[in-house]
XYZ file of C-alpha atoms in Angstrom:
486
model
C 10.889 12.293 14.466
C 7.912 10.063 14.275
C 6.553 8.718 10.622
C 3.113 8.190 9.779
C 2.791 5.829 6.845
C -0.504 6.077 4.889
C -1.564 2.528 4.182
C -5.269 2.235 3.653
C -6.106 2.767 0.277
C -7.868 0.193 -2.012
C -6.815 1.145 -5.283
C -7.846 -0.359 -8.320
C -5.432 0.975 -11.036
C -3.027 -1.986 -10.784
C -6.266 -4.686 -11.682
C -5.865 -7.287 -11.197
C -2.774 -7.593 -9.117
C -4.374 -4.670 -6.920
C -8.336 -5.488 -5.843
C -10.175 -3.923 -2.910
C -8.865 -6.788 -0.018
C -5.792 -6.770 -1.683
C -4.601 -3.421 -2.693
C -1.501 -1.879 -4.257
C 0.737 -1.497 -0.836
C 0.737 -5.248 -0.515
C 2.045 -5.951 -3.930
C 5.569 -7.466 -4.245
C 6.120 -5.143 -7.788
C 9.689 -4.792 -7.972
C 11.126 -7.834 -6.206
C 9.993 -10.119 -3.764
C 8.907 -7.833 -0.717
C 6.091 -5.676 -0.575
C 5.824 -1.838 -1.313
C 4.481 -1.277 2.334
C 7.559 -3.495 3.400
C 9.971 -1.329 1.470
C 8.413 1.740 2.654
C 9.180 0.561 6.348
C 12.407 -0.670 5.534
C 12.946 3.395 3.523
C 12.369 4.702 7.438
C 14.451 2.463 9.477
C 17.683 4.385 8.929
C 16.088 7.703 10.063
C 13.651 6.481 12.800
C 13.158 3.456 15.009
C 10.652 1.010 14.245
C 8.524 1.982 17.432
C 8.472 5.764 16.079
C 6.734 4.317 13.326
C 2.449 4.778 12.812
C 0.944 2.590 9.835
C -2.569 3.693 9.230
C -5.133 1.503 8.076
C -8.299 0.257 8.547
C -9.828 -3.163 10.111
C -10.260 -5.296 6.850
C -6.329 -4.779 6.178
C -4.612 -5.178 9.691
C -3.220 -9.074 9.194
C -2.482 -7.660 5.639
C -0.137 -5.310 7.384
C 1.518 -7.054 10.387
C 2.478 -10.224 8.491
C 4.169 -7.271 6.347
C 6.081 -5.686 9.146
C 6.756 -9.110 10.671
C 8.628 -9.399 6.908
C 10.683 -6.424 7.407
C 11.301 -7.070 11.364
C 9.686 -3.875 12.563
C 6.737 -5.463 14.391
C 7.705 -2.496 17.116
C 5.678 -0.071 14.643
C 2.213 0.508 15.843
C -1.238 0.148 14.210
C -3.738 3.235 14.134
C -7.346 1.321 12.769
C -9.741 3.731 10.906
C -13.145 2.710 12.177
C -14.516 3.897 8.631
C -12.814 5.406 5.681
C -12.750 9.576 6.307
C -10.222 10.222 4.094
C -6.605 11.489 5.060
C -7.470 14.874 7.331
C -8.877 12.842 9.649
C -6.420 10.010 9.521
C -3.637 12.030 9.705
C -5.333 14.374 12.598
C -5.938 11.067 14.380
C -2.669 9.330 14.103
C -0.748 12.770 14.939
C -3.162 12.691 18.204
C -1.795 8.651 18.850
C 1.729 9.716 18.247
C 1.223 12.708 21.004
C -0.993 10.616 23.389
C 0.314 7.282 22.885
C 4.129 7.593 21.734
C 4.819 10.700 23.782
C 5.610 13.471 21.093
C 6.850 16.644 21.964
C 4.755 19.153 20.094
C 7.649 20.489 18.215
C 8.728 17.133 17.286
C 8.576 16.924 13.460
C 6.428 13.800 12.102
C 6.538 12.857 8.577
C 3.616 11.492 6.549
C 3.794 8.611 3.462
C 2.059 7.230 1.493
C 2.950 2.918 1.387
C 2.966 2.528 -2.534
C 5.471 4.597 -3.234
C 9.118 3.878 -4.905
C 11.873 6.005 -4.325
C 15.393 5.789 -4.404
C 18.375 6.277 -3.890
C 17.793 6.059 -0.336
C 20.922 8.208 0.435
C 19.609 11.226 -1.142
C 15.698 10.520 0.098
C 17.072 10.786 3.719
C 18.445 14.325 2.739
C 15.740 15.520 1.703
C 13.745 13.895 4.577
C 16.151 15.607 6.776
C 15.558 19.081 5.438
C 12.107 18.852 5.308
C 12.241 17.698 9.008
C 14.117 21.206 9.763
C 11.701 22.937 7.857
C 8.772 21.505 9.654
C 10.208 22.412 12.899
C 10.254 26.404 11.847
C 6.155 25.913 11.971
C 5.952 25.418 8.227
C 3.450 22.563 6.924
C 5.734 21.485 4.374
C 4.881 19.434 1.171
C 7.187 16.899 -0.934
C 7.198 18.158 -4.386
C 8.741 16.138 -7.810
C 10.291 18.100 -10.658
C 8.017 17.873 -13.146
C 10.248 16.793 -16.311
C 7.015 15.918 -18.831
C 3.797 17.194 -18.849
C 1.507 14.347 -17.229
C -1.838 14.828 -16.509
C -1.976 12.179 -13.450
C -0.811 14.329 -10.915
C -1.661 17.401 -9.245
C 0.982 19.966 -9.467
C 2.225 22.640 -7.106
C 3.213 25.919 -8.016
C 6.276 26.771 -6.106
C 7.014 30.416 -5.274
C 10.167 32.283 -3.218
C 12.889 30.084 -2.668
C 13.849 30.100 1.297
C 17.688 28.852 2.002
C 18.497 27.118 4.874
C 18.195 29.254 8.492
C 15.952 31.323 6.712
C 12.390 32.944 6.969
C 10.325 34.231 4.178
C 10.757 37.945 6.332
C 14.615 37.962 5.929
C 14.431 38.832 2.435
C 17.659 36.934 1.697
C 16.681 34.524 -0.827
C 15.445 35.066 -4.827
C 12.718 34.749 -6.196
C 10.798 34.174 -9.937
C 11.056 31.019 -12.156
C 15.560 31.579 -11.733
C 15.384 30.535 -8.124
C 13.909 26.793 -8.887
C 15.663 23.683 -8.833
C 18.193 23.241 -11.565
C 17.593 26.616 -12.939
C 20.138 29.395 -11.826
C 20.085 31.042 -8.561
C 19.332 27.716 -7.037
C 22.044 24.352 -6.113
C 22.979 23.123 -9.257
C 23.176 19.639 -8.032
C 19.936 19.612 -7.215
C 20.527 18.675 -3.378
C 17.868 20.424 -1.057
C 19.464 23.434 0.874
C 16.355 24.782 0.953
C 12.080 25.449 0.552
C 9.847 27.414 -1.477
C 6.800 29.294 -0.797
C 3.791 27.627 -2.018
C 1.733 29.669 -4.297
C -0.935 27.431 -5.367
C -1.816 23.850 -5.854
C -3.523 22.914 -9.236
C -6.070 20.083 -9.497
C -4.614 17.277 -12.493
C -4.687 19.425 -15.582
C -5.809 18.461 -19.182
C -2.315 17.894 -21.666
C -2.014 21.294 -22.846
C -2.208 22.979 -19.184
C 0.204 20.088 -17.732
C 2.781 21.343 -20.614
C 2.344 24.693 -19.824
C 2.964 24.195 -16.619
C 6.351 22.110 -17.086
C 7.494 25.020 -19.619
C 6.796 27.264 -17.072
C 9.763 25.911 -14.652
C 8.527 25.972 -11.854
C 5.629 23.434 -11.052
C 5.834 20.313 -9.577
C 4.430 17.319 -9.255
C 2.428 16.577 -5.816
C 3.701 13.845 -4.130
C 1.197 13.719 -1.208
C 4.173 13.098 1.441
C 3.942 16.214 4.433
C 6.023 16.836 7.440
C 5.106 18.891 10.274
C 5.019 19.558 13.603
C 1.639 18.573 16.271
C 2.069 22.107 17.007
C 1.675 23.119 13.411
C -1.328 20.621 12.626
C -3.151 21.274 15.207
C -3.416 24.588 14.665
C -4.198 24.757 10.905
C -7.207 21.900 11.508
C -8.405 23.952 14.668
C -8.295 27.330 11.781
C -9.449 25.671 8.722
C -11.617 22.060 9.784
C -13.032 23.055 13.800
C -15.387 20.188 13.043
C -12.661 17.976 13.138
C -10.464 19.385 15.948
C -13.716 19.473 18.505
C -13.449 15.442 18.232
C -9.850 15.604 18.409
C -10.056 17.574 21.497
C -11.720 15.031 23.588
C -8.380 12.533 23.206
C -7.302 9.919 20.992
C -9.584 7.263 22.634
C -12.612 9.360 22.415
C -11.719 10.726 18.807
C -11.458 7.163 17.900
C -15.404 6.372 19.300
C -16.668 9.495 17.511
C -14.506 9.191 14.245
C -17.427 8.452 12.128
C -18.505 12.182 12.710
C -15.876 14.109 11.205
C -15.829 15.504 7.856
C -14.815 13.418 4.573
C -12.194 15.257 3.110
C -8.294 15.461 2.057
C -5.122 16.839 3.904
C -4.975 18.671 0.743
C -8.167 20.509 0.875
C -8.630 20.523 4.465
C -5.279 22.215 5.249
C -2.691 22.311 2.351
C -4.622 24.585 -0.258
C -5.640 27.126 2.658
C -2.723 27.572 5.099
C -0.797 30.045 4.803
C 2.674 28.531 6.305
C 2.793 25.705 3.164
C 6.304 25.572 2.092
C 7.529 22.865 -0.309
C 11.024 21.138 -0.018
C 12.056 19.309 -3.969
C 12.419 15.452 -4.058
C 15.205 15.552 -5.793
C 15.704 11.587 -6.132
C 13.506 8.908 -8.492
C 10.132 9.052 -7.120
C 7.121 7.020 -8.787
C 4.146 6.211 -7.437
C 3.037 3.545 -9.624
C -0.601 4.731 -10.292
C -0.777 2.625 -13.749
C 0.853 -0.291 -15.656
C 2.118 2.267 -18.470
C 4.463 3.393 -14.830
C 4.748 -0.381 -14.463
C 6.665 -0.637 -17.411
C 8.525 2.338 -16.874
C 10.666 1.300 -13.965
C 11.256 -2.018 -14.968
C 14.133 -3.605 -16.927
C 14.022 -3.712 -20.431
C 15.637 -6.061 -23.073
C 17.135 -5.288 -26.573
C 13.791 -5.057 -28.057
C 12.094 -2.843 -25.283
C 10.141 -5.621 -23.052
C 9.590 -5.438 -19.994
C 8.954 -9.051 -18.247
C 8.172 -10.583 -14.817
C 7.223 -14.578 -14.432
C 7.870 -17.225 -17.536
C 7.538 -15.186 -20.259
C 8.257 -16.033 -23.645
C 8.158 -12.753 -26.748
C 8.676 -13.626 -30.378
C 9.423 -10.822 -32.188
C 7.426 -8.598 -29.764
C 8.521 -4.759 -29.097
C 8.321 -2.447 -26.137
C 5.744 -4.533 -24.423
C 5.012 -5.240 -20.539
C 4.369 -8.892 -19.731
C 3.529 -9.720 -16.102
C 3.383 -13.729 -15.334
C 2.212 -15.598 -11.953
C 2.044 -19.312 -12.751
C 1.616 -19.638 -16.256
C 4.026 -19.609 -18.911
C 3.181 -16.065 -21.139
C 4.386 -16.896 -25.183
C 3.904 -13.658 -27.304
C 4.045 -13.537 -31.105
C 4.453 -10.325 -32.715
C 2.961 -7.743 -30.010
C 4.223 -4.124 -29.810
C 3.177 -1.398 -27.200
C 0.848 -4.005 -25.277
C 0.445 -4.836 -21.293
C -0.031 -8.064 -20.679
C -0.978 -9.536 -16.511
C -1.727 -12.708 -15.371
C -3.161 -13.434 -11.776
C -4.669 -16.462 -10.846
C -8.103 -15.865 -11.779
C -7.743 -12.752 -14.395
C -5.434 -12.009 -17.519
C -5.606 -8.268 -18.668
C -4.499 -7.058 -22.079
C -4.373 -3.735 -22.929
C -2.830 -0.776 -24.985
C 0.327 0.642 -23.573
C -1.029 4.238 -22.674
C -4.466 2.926 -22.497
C -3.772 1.834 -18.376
C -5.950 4.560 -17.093
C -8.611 3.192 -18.184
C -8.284 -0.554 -16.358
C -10.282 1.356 -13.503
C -13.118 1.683 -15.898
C -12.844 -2.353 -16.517
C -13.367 -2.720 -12.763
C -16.739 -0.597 -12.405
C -17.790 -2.644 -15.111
C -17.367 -5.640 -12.905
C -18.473 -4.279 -9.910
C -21.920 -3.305 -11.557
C -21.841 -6.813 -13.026
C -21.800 -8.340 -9.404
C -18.139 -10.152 -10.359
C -16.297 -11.217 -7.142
C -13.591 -10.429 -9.412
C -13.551 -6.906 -8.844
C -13.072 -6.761 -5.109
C -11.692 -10.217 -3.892
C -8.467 -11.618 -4.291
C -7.285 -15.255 -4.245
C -4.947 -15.061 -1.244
C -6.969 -14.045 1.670
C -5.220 -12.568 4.993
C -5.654 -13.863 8.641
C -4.941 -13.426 12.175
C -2.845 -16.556 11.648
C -1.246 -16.299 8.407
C -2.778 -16.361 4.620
C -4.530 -18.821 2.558
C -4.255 -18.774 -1.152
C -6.974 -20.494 -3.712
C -4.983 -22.262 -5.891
C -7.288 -24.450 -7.808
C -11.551 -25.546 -7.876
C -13.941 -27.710 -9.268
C -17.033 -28.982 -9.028
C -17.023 -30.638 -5.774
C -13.548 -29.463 -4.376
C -11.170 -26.620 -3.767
C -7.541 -26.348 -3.401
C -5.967 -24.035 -1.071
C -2.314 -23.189 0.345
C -1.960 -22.321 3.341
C 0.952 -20.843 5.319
C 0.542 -20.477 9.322
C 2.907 -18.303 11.398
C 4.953 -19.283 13.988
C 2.969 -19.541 17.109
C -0.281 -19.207 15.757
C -2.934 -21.596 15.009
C -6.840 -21.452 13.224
C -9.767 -22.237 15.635
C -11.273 -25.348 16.125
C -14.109 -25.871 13.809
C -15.943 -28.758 12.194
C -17.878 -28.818 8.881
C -21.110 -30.797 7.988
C -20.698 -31.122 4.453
C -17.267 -31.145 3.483
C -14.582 -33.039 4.082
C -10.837 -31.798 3.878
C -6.978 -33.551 3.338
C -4.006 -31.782 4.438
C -0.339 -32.341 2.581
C 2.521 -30.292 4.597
C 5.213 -29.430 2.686
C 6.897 -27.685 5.195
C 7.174 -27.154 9.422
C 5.481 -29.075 11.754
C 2.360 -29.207 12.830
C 0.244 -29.720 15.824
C -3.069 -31.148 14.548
C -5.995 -31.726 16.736
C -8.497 -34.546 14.995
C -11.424 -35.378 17.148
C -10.022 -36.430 20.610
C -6.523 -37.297 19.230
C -3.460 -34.570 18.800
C -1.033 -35.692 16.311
C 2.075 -33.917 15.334
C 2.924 -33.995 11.208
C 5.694 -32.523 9.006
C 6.945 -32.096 5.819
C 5.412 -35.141 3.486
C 3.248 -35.943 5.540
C -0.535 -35.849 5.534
C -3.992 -36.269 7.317
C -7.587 -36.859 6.540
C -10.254 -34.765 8.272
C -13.674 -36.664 7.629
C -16.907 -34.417 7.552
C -18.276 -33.819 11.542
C -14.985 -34.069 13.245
C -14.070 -31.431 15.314
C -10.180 -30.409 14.352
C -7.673 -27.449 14.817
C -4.188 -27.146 13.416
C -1.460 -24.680 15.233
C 2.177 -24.170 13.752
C 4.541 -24.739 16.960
C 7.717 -24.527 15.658
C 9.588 -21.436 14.370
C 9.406 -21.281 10.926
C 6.702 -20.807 8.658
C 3.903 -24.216 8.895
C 2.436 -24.549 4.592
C -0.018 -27.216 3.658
C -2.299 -27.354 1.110
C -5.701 -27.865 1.511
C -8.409 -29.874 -0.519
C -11.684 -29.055 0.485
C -14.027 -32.241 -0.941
C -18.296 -32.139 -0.943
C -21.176 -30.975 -2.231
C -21.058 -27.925 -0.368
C -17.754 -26.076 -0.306
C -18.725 -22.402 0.758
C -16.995 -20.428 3.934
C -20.118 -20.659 5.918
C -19.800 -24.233 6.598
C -17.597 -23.743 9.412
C -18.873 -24.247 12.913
C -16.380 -22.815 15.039
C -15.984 -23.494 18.869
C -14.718 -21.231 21.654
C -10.727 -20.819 22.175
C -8.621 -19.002 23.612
């Protein structure tokens, strides 16, 4: 089985933890990795890291290997959208790398993710993994779909059909049918473990409140979790019978598909193939499954205390009630606040309603009309080398941390108006300063005066962070003249 992990989104419901260069995937939200790195880590007991495909594009590739150096899967390959096409023709593309490049037998089944989402146990996720795999293989194009227990109007739903048990087919006649033969209801495993797949009868777009508790009432709709498996075999024939525009490119190879992928056709795996094909069968995720698409779901999966807070960071509620409060740096002290969310970042603090969330998206077009940098940067900034972090400015300096990987180093450069001190706090470093290499560790520091050529590499094995004050009267990013290396 290969896995194809969805990973380039730039979501903006999780402002301002989740900006444009630094979007939801990358967020450490319920401990100290990052929902990519837990979706990697969900796949290594059913797949080796080298059958795994992360799909991105170019502005978030350091983003993603310094998160599957993390994990220790840096075996996992990297498929780079050239431009964003949406998820047909990512997922047509990465199913042709995983057939050129990895060698996939066109029967093989191949599983597709998306990076932000949380689901556990993992125990009963690889069952239902496993079935859908089996599934797949039969020729079906099988969807993940989630109970739906409450009406929300969030999701898009699916409306399941004929429930198929195990070494069946939808011709044997064997299994039942009608709202009885749905998960938890009668006729169907009463544990709720998947033995089986349904027959897709239609998927519905995110309904208003009244439909969505219709639908719930109703017994059997569920929610669409965007997760597929399937075979090349399969895929390549519903594209070549529902998007030809897209298989023509695909036909010329991965390479040339690759050159030409500006050309295909903007539009969704669900549209493109899901809503249309006629082998869709849908296997129940019968474990926790959120996909964090709001702080109101924030608050929902975390911890709360006797009064109904949930809290991350230094956080401090008097006589506050069923309240989120998310903390970076600051201390957070609350004084009589019910049903608010409340998140810090370095450079934004959002209050809102609880069940208001959906609307922080509307905050950030505000900001992007506006012209705020706010809206689309973030203040820790991915690189080939490792990350820097903004961590304090001024008038005539900024502060930075910065963390270098093992092995790595930045590029020579020199600046003509600033001038910039290095601290390490911990690793060594090889610093080059004019003509002179020095080597520097923890407590230690160095000047680098305006006009002198320098470079800085981490040789050692761990981790190399500094921080970084930038002094002058000119402290912007294009005062860096950088000089050839290797």
């Amino acid at each position: 089985m290969k896995v194809i992990i969805m990973a380039g989104g730039g979501g903006s419901r999780l402002f301002p933890m989740s900006r444009k260069a630094y979007p939801k995937q990358f967020l450490a939200l319920e401990d100290d990795r990052s929902m990519i790195a837990h979706t990697v880590a969900r796949y290594l007991p059913l797949v080796d890291a080298s059958d795994i495909v992360i799909v991105t594009n170019g502005s978030y590739r350091y983003h993603v290997e310094n998160e599957l150096a993390e994990c220790h899967a840096e075996a996992a390959h990297l498929v780079l959208e050239p431009v964003g096409r949406n998820t047909a023709p990512a997922i047509s593309l990465s199913v042709a790398y995983c057939v050129e490049k990895l060698g996939a037998d066109p029967d093989e089944p191949i599983l597709v993710a998306a990076a932000d989402h949380i689901i556990r146990p993992q125990e009963a996720f690889e069952a239902c993994v496993t079935q859908a795999a089996c599934v797949a293989e039969q020729g079906a194009f099988v969807t993940f779909g989630i109970p739906a227990k409450e009406p929300q109007t969030g999701y898009g739903y699916i409306e399941a059909g004929e429930f198929i048990p195990d070494a069946a087919s939808p011709a044997d006649g064997a299994a039942p049918s009608g709202e009885g033969a749905h998960a938890g209801a009668s006729g169907a495993p009463s544990d709720g473990a998947p033995t089986g797949s349904y027959v897709v009868r239609s998927f519905r777009e995110k309904p208003d409140l009244e439909t969505a508790k219709k639908y719930v009432a109703a017994g059997n709709y569920y929610w669409n979790s965007g997760m597929f498996a399937f075979t090349p075999d399969t895929l390549q024939g519903e594209i070549q019978a529902y998007e030809p525009a897209i298989a023509a490119i695909l036909a010329n190879g991965y390479d040339a598909a690759v050159e030409h992928f500006a050309d295909m056709p903007d539009i969704s795996i669900d549209y493109a193939v899901a809503e249309r094909s006629q082998r869709v069968r849908m296997v129940p995720l019968t474990c926790y499954w959120n996909d964090i698409g709001s702080w109101d779901a924030m608050y929902d999966i975390l911890p709360k205390d006797e009064k109904g807070n949930a809290t991350r960071g230094d956080i401090l509620p008097l006589d506050c009630h069923d309240s989120l409060f998310i903390g970076r740096d600051r201390l957070i002290a609350g004084i009589g606040l019910d049903d608010l969310l409340v998140v810090e970042t370095d450079d934004v603090v959002l209050i809102a309603r609880r069940g208001e969330s959906q609307k922080v998206k509307d905050i950030v077009n505000r900001l992007k009309k506006l012209g705020r940098k706010e809206a689309v940067e973030h203040t820790t900034v991915y690189h080939a080398w490792g990350t820097s972090q903004i961590i304090g400015r001024g008038k005539g300096y900024l502060m930075k941390k910065v963390r270098v990987q093992p092995g790595k180093s930045l590029t020579k450069q020199m600046h003509y108006h600033r001038s910039e001190h290095w601290v390490f706090l911990r690793g060594t470093a090889r610093v080059t300063k004019g003509e002179e290499t020095i080597m520097l560790h923890e407590g230690e520091s160095i000047f680098i005066p305006q006009t002198v050529l320098h470079q800085i590499a981490n040789p050692g094995r761990i981790q190399l962070e500094f921080i970084e004050i930038q002094n002058g009267i000119y402290i912007g990013e294009d005062d860096i003249e950088r000089y050839p290396d290797k």
